[in-house]
mmCIF file of C-alpha atoms and ligand atoms in Angstrom:
data_model
loop_
_atom_site.group_PDB
_atom_site.id
_atom_site.type_symbol
_atom_site.label_atom_id
_atom_site.label_comp_id
_atom_site.label_asym_id
_atom_site.label_seq_id
_atom_site.Cartn_x
_atom_site.Cartn_y
_atom_site.Cartn_z
ATOM 1 C CA MET H 1 -11.404 -4.429 1.568
ATOM 2 C CA LEU H 2 -8.011 -4.813 -0.063
ATOM 3 C CA LEU H 3 -7.384 -8.504 -0.382
ATOM 4 C CA LEU H 4 -3.900 -9.705 -1.205
ATOM 5 C CA GLU H 5 -3.342 -13.130 -2.728
ATOM 6 C CA LEU H 6 0.005 -14.231 -1.302
ATOM 7 C CA LYS H 7 0.286 -17.876 -2.310
ATOM 8 C CA LYS H 8 3.221 -17.232 -4.628
ATOM 9 C CA VAL H 9 5.044 -15.014 -2.121
ATOM 10 C CA PHE H 10 4.742 -17.649 0.584
ATOM 11 C CA GLU H 11 5.942 -20.411 -1.727
ATOM 12 C CA VAL H 12 8.771 -18.784 -3.654
ATOM 13 C CA THR H 13 11.871 -17.392 -1.918
ATOM 14 C CA GLY H 14 12.754 -13.960 -3.292
ATOM 15 C CA GLN H 15 9.243 -13.351 -4.564
ATOM 16 C CA SER H 16 7.692 -9.984 -3.750
ATOM 17 C CA LEU H 17 4.443 -8.133 -4.271
ATOM 18 C CA ASP H 18 3.935 -4.383 -4.368
ATOM 19 C CA ILE H 19 1.009 -2.866 -2.529
ATOM 20 C CA ASP H 20 -0.586 0.320 -3.803
ATOM 21 C CA GLY H 21 -4.205 0.598 -2.869
ATOM 22 C CA SER H 22 -6.762 2.812 -1.252
ATOM 23 C CA LEU H 23 -9.866 2.333 0.830
ATOM 24 C CA PRO H 24 -12.864 4.465 -0.173
ATOM 25 C CA VAL H 25 -14.450 6.586 2.540
ATOM 26 C CA SER H 26 -17.752 4.676 2.225
ATOM 27 C CA GLU H 27 -16.009 1.444 3.250
ATOM 28 C CA LEU H 28 -14.042 3.126 6.021
ATOM 29 C CA GLU H 29 -17.193 4.217 7.808
ATOM 30 C CA GLU H 30 -18.284 0.607 8.023
ATOM 31 C CA MET H 31 -14.926 -0.650 9.228
ATOM 32 C CA GLN H 32 -14.159 2.134 11.655
ATOM 33 C CA PRO H 33 -17.306 3.913 12.880
ATOM 34 C CA TYR H 34 -15.530 5.839 15.653
ATOM 35 C CA VAL H 35 -13.509 8.149 13.474
ATOM 36 C CA THR H 36 -14.415 10.341 10.503
ATOM 37 C CA PHE H 37 -12.247 10.053 7.442
ATOM 38 C CA ALA H 38 -11.889 13.126 5.239
ATOM 39 C CA ALA H 39 -10.341 11.198 2.356
ATOM 40 C CA PRO H 40 -9.650 7.638 1.214
ATOM 41 C CA VAL H 41 -6.918 5.860 3.169
ATOM 42 C CA ALA H 42 -3.864 5.048 1.056
ATOM 43 C CA VAL H 43 -1.845 1.895 1.672
ATOM 44 C CA LYS H 44 1.543 1.536 -0.019
ATOM 45 C CA GLY H 45 4.319 -0.919 0.516
ATOM 46 C CA SER H 46 5.458 -4.412 -0.284
ATOM 47 C CA VAL H 47 5.383 -8.015 0.799
ATOM 48 C CA LYS H 48 8.625 -9.864 0.308
ATOM 49 C CA ASN H 49 9.826 -13.405 0.877
ATOM 50 C CA ARG H 50 13.347 -13.091 2.261
ATOM 51 C CA ALA H 51 14.969 -16.472 2.738
ATOM 52 C CA GLY H 52 11.630 -18.027 3.563
ATOM 53 C CA VAL H 53 10.450 -15.297 5.922
ATOM 54 C CA VAL H 54 7.619 -13.203 4.512
ATOM 55 C CA ALA H 55 7.854 -9.568 5.581
ATOM 56 C CA LEU H 56 5.275 -6.845 5.072
ATOM 57 C CA ASP H 57 6.280 -3.187 5.109
ATOM 58 C CA MET H 58 3.645 -0.555 4.511
ATOM 59 C CA THR H 59 2.930 3.124 4.843
ATOM 60 C CA VAL H 60 -0.612 4.125 5.699
ATOM 61 C CA THR H 61 -1.808 7.649 4.927
ATOM 62 C CA ALA H 62 -5.114 8.879 6.329
ATOM 63 C CA ARG H 63 -6.834 12.262 6.614
ATOM 64 C CA LEU H 64 -9.206 12.532 9.532
ATOM 65 C CA ASP H 65 -11.882 15.046 10.477
ATOM 66 C CA GLN H 66 -11.251 15.647 14.134
ATOM 67 C CA THR H 67 -12.463 17.837 16.974
ATOM 68 C CA CYS H 68 -10.154 19.294 19.598
ATOM 69 C CA ASP H 69 -10.872 17.796 23.019
ATOM 70 C CA ARG H 70 -10.119 21.131 24.700
ATOM 71 C CA CYS H 71 -11.507 23.936 22.511
ATOM 72 C CA LEU H 72 -13.902 21.875 20.355
ATOM 73 C CA LYS H 73 -12.532 23.339 17.141
ATOM 74 C CA ALA H 74 -12.937 21.088 14.112
ATOM 75 C CA PHE H 75 -9.898 20.430 11.948
ATOM 76 C CA GLU H 76 -8.440 18.012 9.459
ATOM 77 C CA ARG H 77 -5.243 16.176 10.226
ATOM 78 C CA GLU H 78 -3.137 13.869 8.135
ATOM 79 C CA TYR H 79 -1.558 10.801 9.666
ATOM 80 C CA VAL H 80 1.282 9.008 7.896
ATOM 81 C CA ARG H 81 2.541 5.917 9.666
ATOM 82 C CA GLY H 82 4.803 3.026 8.741
ATOM 83 C CA PHE H 83 4.159 -0.543 9.881
ATOM 84 C CA SER H 84 6.017 -3.830 9.544
ATOM 85 C CA HIS H 85 4.806 -7.338 10.143
ATOM 86 C CA THR H 86 5.950 -10.869 9.551
ATOM 87 C CA LEU H 87 3.318 -12.827 7.680
ATOM 88 C CA VAL H 88 2.693 -16.495 8.360
ATOM 89 C CA THR H 89 0.103 -18.945 7.096
ATOM 90 C CA SER H 90 -0.487 -20.339 10.576
ATOM 91 C CA LEU H 91 0.899 -20.230 14.105
ATOM 92 C CA ALA H 92 0.084 -23.870 14.825
ATOM 93 C CA ASN H 93 3.665 -25.161 14.799
ATOM 94 C CA GLU H 94 4.982 -22.377 16.986
ATOM 95 C CA SER H 95 2.515 -22.657 19.843
ATOM 96 C CA ASP H 96 5.135 -23.858 22.323
ATOM 97 C CA GLU H 97 7.225 -20.729 21.871
ATOM 98 C CA ASP H 98 6.986 -17.483 23.779
ATOM 99 C CA ASP H 99 3.907 -15.513 22.702
ATOM 100 C CA SER H 100 5.615 -12.138 22.851
ATOM 101 C CA GLU H 101 7.766 -13.093 19.899
ATOM 102 C CA PHE H 102 4.710 -13.235 17.704
ATOM 103 C CA GLU H 103 3.327 -9.812 18.435
ATOM 104 C CA ASP H 104 4.149 -8.576 14.970
ATOM 105 C CA TYR H 105 3.034 -11.778 13.308
ATOM 106 C CA VAL H 106 -0.048 -11.721 11.152
ATOM 107 C CA VAL H 107 -1.710 -14.954 10.176
ATOM 108 C CA CYS H 108 -2.917 -15.186 6.588
ATOM 109 C CA PRO H 109 -5.419 -18.022 6.279
ATOM 110 C CA ASP H 110 -5.464 -19.564 2.769
ATOM 111 C CA ASN H 111 -2.522 -17.300 1.829
ATOM 112 C CA LYS H 112 -4.832 -14.295 1.800
ATOM 113 C CA LEU H 113 -4.510 -11.039 3.702
ATOM 114 C CA ASP H 114 -6.993 -8.190 3.993
ATOM 115 C CA ILE H 115 -4.403 -5.438 3.975
ATOM 116 C CA GLY H 116 -7.101 -2.772 4.342
ATOM 117 C CA GLU H 117 -8.313 -4.142 7.637
ATOM 118 C CA LEU H 118 -4.763 -4.612 8.919
ATOM 119 C CA ALA H 119 -3.825 -1.048 7.915
ATOM 120 C CA LEU H 120 -6.811 0.390 9.799
ATOM 121 C CA THR H 121 -6.171 -1.743 12.884
ATOM 122 C CA ASP H 122 -2.528 -0.648 12.952
ATOM 123 C CA LEU H 123 -3.458 2.977 12.406
ATOM 124 C CA MET H 124 -6.062 3.055 15.181
ATOM 125 C CA LEU H 125 -3.516 1.721 17.670
ATOM 126 C CA GLU H 126 -1.335 4.717 16.821
ATOM 127 C CA MET H 127 -4.078 7.287 17.334
ATOM 128 C CA PRO H 128 -3.609 9.547 20.344
ATOM 129 C CA THR H 129 -6.276 9.085 23.019
ATOM 130 C CA LYS H 130 -6.497 12.843 23.396
ATOM 131 C CA VAL H 131 -6.992 14.891 20.238
ATOM 132 C CA LEU H 132 -5.722 18.461 20.391
ATOM 133 C CA CYS H 133 -5.792 21.129 17.667
ATOM 134 C CA LYS H 134 -2.284 22.052 18.820
ATOM 135 C CA GLU H 135 0.033 20.835 21.549
ATOM 136 C CA ASP H 136 -0.554 23.842 23.834
ATOM 137 C CA CYS H 137 -4.247 24.467 23.170
ATOM 138 C CA LYS H 138 -5.614 26.613 26.013
ATOM 139 C CA GLY H 139 -9.167 25.323 25.682
ATOM 140 C CA LEU H 140 -12.393 27.085 26.560
ATOM 141 C CA CYS H 141 -13.100 29.176 29.647
ATOM 142 C CA PRO H 142 -15.232 26.991 31.957
ATOM 143 C CA VAL H 143 -17.202 30.091 32.988
ATOM 144 C CA CYS H 144 -17.999 32.028 29.818
ATOM 145 C CA GLY H 145 -16.990 29.508 27.164
ATOM 146 C CA LYS H 146 -14.632 31.840 25.310
ATOM 147 C CA ASP H 147 -11.869 30.210 23.268
ATOM 148 C CA LEU H 148 -8.820 31.133 25.343
ATOM 149 C CA ASN H 149 -6.536 30.649 22.307
ATOM 150 C CA GLU H 150 -8.008 33.932 21.061
ATOM 151 C CA GLY H 151 -7.160 35.819 24.242
ATOM 152 C CA GLU H 152 -8.102 36.204 27.888
ATOM 153 C CA CYS H 153 -11.757 36.605 28.757
ATOM 154 C CA GLY H 154 -11.461 38.371 32.112
ATOM 155 C CA CYS H 155 -13.195 35.732 34.208
ATOM 156 C CA GLU H 156 -11.697 34.811 37.591
HETATM 157 ZN ZN1 LIG R 1 -7.959 23.210 20.701
HETATM 158 ZN ZN1 LIG R 2 -14.374 33.433 30.753
#
């Protein structure tokens, strides 16, 4: 958990806070049991109050242990993704407005934000549903099981 205390940023125009944290692998397993992290996830960025609007910009860097869906080869891959959100303390006053406008809004109850959880949620939405070791992976022969990236096997 990387908890940010944002009271001052919400209250003072022009105020900003730098983010430079990392989530240890032990915590990641708890938060995201469906993927295997090869290294701590790094979260860097800033939260800034611009004319009363609080904007979060961050870059999330993660190394994952993955398995190719086609040839079953195991490999490590690094993902570096940038995310931006508008932070608000509540949505209560805006409930009559169009929901779609608030897609990128993140509510921070008590002026606090768990940036670690948000970073992981954002990152998982960016993950491809199909994991391939390379774009044009040929996969395994359904007959003999040979890795066709290493050459033809001679099966029909
Ligand atoms: Zn593959
Ligand atoms: Zn074959």
